[in-house]
Short mmCIF file of C-alpha atoms in Angstrom, two decimals:
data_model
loop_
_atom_site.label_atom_id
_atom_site.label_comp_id
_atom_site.label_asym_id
_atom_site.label_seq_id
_atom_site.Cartn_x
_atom_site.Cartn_y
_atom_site.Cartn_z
CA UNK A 1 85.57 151.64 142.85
CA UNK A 2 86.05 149.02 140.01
CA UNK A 3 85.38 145.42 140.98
CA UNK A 4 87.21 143.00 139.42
CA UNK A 5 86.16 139.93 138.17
CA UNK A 6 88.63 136.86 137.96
CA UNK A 7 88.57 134.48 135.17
CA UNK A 8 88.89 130.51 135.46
CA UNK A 9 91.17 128.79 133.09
CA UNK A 10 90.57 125.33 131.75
CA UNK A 11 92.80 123.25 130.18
CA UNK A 12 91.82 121.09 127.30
CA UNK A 13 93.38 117.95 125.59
CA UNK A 14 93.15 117.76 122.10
CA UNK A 15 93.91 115.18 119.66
CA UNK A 16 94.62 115.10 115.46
CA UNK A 17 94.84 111.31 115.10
CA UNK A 18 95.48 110.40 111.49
CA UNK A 19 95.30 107.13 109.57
CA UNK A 20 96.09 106.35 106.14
CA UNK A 21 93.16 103.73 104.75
CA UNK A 22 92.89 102.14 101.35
CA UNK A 23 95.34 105.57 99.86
CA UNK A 24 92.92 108.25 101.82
CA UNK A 25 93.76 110.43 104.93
CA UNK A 26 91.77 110.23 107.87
CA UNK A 27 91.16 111.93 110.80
CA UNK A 28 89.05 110.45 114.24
CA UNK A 29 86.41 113.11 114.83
CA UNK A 30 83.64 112.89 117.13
CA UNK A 31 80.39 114.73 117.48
CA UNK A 32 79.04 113.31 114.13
CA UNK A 33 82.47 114.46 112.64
CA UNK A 34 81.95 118.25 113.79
CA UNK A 35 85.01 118.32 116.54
CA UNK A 36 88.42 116.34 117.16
CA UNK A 37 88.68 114.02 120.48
CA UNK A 38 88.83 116.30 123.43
CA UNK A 39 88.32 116.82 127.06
CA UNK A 40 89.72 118.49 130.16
CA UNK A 41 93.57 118.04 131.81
CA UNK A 42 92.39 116.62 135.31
CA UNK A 43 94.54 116.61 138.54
CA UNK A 44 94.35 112.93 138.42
CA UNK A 45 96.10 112.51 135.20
CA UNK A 46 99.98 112.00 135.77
CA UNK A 47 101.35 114.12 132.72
CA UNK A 48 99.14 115.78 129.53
CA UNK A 49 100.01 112.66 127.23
CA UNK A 50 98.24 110.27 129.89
CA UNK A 51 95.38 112.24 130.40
CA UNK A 52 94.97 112.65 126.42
CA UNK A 53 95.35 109.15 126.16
CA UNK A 54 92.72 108.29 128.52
CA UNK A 55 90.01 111.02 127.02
CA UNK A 56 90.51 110.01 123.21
CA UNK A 57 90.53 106.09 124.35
CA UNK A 58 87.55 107.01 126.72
CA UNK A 59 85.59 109.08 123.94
CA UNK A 60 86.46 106.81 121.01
CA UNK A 61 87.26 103.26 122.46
CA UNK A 62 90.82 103.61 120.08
CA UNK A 63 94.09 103.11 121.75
CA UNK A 64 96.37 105.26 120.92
CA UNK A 65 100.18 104.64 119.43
CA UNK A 66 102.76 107.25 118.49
CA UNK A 67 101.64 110.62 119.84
CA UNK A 68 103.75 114.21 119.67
CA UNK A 69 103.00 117.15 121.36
CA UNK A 70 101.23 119.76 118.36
CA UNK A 71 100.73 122.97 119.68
CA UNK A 72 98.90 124.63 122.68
CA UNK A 73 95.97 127.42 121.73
CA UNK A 74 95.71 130.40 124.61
CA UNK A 75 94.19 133.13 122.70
CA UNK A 76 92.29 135.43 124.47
CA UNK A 77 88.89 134.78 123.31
CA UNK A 78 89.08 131.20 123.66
CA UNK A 79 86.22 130.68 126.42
CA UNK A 80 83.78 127.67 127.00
CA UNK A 81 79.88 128.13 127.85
CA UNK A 82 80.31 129.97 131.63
CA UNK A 83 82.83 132.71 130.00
CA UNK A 84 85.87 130.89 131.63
CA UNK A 85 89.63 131.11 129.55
CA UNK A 86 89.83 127.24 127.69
CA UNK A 87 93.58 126.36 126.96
CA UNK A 88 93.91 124.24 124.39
CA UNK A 89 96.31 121.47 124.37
CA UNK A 90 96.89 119.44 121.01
CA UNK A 91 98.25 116.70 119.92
CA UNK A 92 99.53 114.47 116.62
CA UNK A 93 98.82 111.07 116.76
CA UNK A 94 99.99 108.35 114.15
CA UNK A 95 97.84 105.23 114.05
CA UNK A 96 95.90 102.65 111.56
CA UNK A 97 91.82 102.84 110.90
CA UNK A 98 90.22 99.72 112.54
CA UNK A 99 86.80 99.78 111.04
CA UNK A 100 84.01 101.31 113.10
CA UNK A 101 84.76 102.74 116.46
CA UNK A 102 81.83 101.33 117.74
CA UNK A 103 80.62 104.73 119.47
CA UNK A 104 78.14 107.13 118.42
CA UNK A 105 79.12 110.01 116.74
CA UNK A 106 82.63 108.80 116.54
CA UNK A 107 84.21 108.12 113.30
CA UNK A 108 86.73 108.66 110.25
CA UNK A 109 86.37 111.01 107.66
CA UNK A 110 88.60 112.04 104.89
CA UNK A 111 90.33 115.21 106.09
CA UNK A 112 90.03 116.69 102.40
CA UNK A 113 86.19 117.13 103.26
CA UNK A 114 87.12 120.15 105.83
CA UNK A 115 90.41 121.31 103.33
CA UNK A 116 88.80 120.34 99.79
CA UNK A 117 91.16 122.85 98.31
CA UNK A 118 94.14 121.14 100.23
CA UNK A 119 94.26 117.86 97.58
CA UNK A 120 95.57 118.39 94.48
CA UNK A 121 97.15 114.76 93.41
CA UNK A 122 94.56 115.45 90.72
CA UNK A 123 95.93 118.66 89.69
CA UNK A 124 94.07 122.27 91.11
CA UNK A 125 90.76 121.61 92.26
CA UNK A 126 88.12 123.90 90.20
CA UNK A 127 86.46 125.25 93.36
CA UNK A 128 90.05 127.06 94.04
CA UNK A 129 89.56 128.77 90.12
CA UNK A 130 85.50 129.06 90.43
CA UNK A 131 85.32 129.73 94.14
CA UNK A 132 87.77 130.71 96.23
CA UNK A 133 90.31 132.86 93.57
CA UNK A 134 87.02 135.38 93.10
CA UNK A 135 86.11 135.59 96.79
CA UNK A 136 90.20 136.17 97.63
CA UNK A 137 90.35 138.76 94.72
CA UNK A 138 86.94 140.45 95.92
CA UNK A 139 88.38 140.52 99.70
CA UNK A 140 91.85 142.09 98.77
CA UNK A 141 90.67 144.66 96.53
CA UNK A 142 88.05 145.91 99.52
CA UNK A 143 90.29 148.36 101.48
CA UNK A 144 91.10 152.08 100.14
CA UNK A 145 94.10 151.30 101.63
CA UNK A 146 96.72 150.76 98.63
CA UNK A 147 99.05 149.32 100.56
CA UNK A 148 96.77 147.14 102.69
CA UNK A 149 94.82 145.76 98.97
CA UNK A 150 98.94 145.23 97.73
CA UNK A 151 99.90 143.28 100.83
CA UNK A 152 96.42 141.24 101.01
CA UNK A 153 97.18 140.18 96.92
CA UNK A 154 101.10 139.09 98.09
CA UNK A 155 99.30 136.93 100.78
CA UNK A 156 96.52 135.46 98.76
CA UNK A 157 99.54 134.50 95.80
CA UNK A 158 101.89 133.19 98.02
CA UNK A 159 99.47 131.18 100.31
CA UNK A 160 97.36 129.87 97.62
CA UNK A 161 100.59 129.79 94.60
CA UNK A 162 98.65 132.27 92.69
CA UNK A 163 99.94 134.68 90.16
CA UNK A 164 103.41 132.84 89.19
CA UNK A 165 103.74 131.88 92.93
CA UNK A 166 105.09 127.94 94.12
CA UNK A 167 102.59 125.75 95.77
CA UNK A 168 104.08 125.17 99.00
CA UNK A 169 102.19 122.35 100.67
CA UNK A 170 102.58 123.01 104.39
CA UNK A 171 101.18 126.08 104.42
CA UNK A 172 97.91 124.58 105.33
CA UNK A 173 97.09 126.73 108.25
CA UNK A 174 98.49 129.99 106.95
CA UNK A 175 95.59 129.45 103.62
CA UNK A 176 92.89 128.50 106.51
CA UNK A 177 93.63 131.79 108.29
CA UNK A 178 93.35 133.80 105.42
CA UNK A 179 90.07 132.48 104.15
CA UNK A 180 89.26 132.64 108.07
CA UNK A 181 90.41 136.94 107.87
CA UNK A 182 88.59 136.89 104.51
CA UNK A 183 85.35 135.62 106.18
CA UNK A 184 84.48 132.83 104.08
CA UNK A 185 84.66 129.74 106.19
CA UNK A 186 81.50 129.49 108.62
CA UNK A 187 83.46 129.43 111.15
CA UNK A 188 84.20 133.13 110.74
CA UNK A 189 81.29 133.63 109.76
CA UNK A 190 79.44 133.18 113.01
CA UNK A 191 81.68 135.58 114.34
CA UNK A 192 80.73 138.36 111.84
CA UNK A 193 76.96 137.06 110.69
CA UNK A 194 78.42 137.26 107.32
CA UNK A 195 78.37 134.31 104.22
CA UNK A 196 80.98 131.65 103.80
CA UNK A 197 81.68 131.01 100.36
CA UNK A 198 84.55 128.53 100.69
CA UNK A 199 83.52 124.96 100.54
CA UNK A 200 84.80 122.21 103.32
CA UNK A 201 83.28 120.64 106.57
CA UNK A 202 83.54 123.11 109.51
CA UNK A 203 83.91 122.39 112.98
CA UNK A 204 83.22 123.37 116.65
CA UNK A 205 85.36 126.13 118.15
CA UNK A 206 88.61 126.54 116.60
CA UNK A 207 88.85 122.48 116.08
CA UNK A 208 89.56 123.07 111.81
CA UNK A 209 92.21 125.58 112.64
CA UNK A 210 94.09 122.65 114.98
CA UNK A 211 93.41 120.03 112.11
CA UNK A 212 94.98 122.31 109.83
CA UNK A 213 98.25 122.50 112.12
CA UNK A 214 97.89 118.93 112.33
CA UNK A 215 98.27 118.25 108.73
CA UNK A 216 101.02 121.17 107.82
CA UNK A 217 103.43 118.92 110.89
CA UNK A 218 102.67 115.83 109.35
CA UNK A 219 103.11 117.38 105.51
CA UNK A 220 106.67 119.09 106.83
CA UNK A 221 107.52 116.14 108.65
CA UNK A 222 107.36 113.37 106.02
CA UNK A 223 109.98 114.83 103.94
CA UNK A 224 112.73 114.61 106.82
CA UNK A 225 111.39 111.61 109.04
CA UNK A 226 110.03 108.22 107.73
CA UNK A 227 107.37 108.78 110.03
CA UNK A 228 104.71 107.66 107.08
CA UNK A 229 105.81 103.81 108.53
CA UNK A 230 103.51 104.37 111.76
CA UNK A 231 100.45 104.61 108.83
CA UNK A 232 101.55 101.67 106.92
CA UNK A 233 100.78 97.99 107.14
CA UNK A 234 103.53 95.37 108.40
CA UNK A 235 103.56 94.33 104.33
CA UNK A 236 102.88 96.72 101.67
CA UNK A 237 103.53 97.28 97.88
CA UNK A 238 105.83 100.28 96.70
CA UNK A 239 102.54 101.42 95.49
CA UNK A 240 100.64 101.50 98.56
CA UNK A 241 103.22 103.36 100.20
CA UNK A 242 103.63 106.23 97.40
CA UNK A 243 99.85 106.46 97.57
CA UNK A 244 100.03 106.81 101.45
CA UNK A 245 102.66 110.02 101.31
CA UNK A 246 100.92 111.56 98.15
CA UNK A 247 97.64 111.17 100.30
CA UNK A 248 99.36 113.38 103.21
CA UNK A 249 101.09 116.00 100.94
CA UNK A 250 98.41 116.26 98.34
CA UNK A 251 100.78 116.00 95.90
CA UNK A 252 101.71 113.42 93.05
CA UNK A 253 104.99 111.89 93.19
CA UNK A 254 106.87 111.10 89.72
CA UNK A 255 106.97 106.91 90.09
CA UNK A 256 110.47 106.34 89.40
CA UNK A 257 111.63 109.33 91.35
CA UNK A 258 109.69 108.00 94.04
CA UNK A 259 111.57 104.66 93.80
CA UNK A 260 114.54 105.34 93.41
CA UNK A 261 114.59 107.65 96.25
CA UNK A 262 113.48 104.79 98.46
CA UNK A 263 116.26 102.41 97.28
CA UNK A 264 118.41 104.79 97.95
CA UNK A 265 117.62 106.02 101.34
CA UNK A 266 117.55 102.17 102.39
CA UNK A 267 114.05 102.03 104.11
CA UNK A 268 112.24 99.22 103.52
CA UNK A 269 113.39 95.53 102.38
CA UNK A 270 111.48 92.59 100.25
CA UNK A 271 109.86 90.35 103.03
CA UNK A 272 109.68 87.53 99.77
CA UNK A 273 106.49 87.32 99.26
CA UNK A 274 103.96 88.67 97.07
CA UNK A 275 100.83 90.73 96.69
CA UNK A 276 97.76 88.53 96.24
CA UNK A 277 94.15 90.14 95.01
CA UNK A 278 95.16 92.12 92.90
CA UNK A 279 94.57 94.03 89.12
CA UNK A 280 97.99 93.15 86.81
CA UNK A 281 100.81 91.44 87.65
CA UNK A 282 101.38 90.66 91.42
CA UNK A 283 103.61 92.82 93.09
CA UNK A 284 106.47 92.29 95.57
CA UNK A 285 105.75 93.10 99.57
CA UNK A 286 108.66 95.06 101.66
CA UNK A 287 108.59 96.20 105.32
CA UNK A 288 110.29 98.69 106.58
CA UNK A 289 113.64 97.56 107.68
CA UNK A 290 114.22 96.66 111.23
CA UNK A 291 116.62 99.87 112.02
CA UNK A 292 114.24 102.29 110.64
CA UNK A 293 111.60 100.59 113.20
CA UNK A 294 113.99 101.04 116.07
CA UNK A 295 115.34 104.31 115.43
CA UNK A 296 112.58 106.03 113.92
CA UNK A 297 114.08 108.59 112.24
CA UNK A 298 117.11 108.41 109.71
CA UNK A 299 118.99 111.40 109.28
CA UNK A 300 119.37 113.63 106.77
CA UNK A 301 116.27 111.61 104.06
CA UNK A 302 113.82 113.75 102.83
CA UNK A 303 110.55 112.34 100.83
CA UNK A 304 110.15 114.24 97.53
CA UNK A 305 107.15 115.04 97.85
CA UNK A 306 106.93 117.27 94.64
CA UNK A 307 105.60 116.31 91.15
CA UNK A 308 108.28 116.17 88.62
CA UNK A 309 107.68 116.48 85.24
#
């Protein structure tokens, strides 16, 4: 007779806050920046936004602001240390740095130092050329499968905009996976005792993969919803806020494209004042305009988020 053996399931909270500070992403991390804020759905919390709340604010002393629902990770071989079934939560949270957290092991980092090859305001970074194109290459052509080494090149073009292919910015998570498939992010490779070869910060568990769905929302969402106005200051310089949405997509943004686009969509207004400290000529301060605060979303604008030449 077959005995049967029942697994637990756990239920964890996880959370992809994000800050924009001094024109650089951020993300909270904890555990000396190897894991996102997390910790278990308890009976005593009255809904899965409350008890996230109260772990991040618990683990990381910050309060948190606007906060959406991200995805929820059940894969099968999700299990913590006694063998049990973890359920994985997530959340996006919206907020601004405030310095040091004032807990150990707590902090911000730039989220380019897990996804290096993700920023490209700079143009392609030479790791994707030196690094990760020759791993990719190596990967798809070992199969003596035809079909399986044709359909592994399509991916690795269309993910990573190789071989005439767009670069399509939100596909943050699908270029993770495949590097994950390809075995050369550590985290796959303590699975398979193999060598990573692509550069970036890994993380506990299956914490990089949720950062990366983090950032592929926010990149999608910024070109329909204003939502970049949870990141910014009360005052800021049309500058400051182009260098805050080029910071989330990765992207450079043509200037006057960029302006003109706000003018026209009607999102922020001049407060009157002026920017004080610094280089050139001082430049004017708007806000986002008082209906775009209450609504939060204005239908129909989209941020254009690619470079134009």
């Amino acid at each position: 007779m077959t005995e049967s053996v029942e697994r637990s399931v756990h239920a964890e909270l996880v959370a992809v806050l994000v800050a924009v500070t001094n024109g650089e992403p951020r993300v909270l991390t904890t555990d000396d920046a190897r894991a996102l804020p997390a910790g278990p759905f308890e009976l005593s919390h009255r809904s899965l936004q409350a008890g996230l709340r109260d772990w991040v604010e618990a683990q990381t002393h910050h309060p948190l602001g606007y906060v959406e629902q991200l995805y929820t990770f059940a894969d099968g071989d999700r299990s913590d240390e006694s063998g049990g079934r973890v359920i994985s939560v997530s959340y996006l949270g919206l907020t601004r740095e405030a310095g040091e957290t004032g807990v150990a092991q707590v902090g911000w980092q730039d989220w380019y130092r897990y996804f290096p090859w993700e920023d490209r305001r700079a143009g392609t970074p030479a790791l994707v050329d030196e690094v990760i194109v020759p791993r990719l290459s190596a990967w798809c052509e070992d199969s003596a499968d035809a079909s399986v080494r044709a359909r592994r090149h399509q991916r690795a073009g269309i993910t990573f905009g190789l071989d005439g292919a767009a670069w399509n910015e939100d596909m943050v998570l699908q270029r993770y996976e495949l590097l994950f498939e390809a075995g050369l992010v550590p985290e796959a490779a303590r699975r398979t005792g193999g060598q990573a070869a692509a550069p970036g910060q890994p993380m506990r568990h299956d914490h990089r993969r949720i950062l990366a769905t983090g950032i592929a929302r926010l990149r999608a969402k910024i070109k329909y919803r204003p939502v970049v106005f949870e990141l910014m200051p009360d005052e800021f310089t049309l500058l400051q806020l182009q260098m805050a949405v080029e910071a989330l997509a990765g992207r450079g943004l043509h200037k006057q494209n960029f302006r003109r686009f706000i003018e026209q969509q009607d999102l922020v207004e001049e407060t009157g004042a002026m920017a004080t400290g610094t280089a050139g000529r001082p430049a004017k301060l708007f806000r986002f305009r008082r209906d775009v605060l209450l609504e939060r979303a204005i239908a129909g604008s989209k941020l254009p988020v690619s470079r134009v030449v």
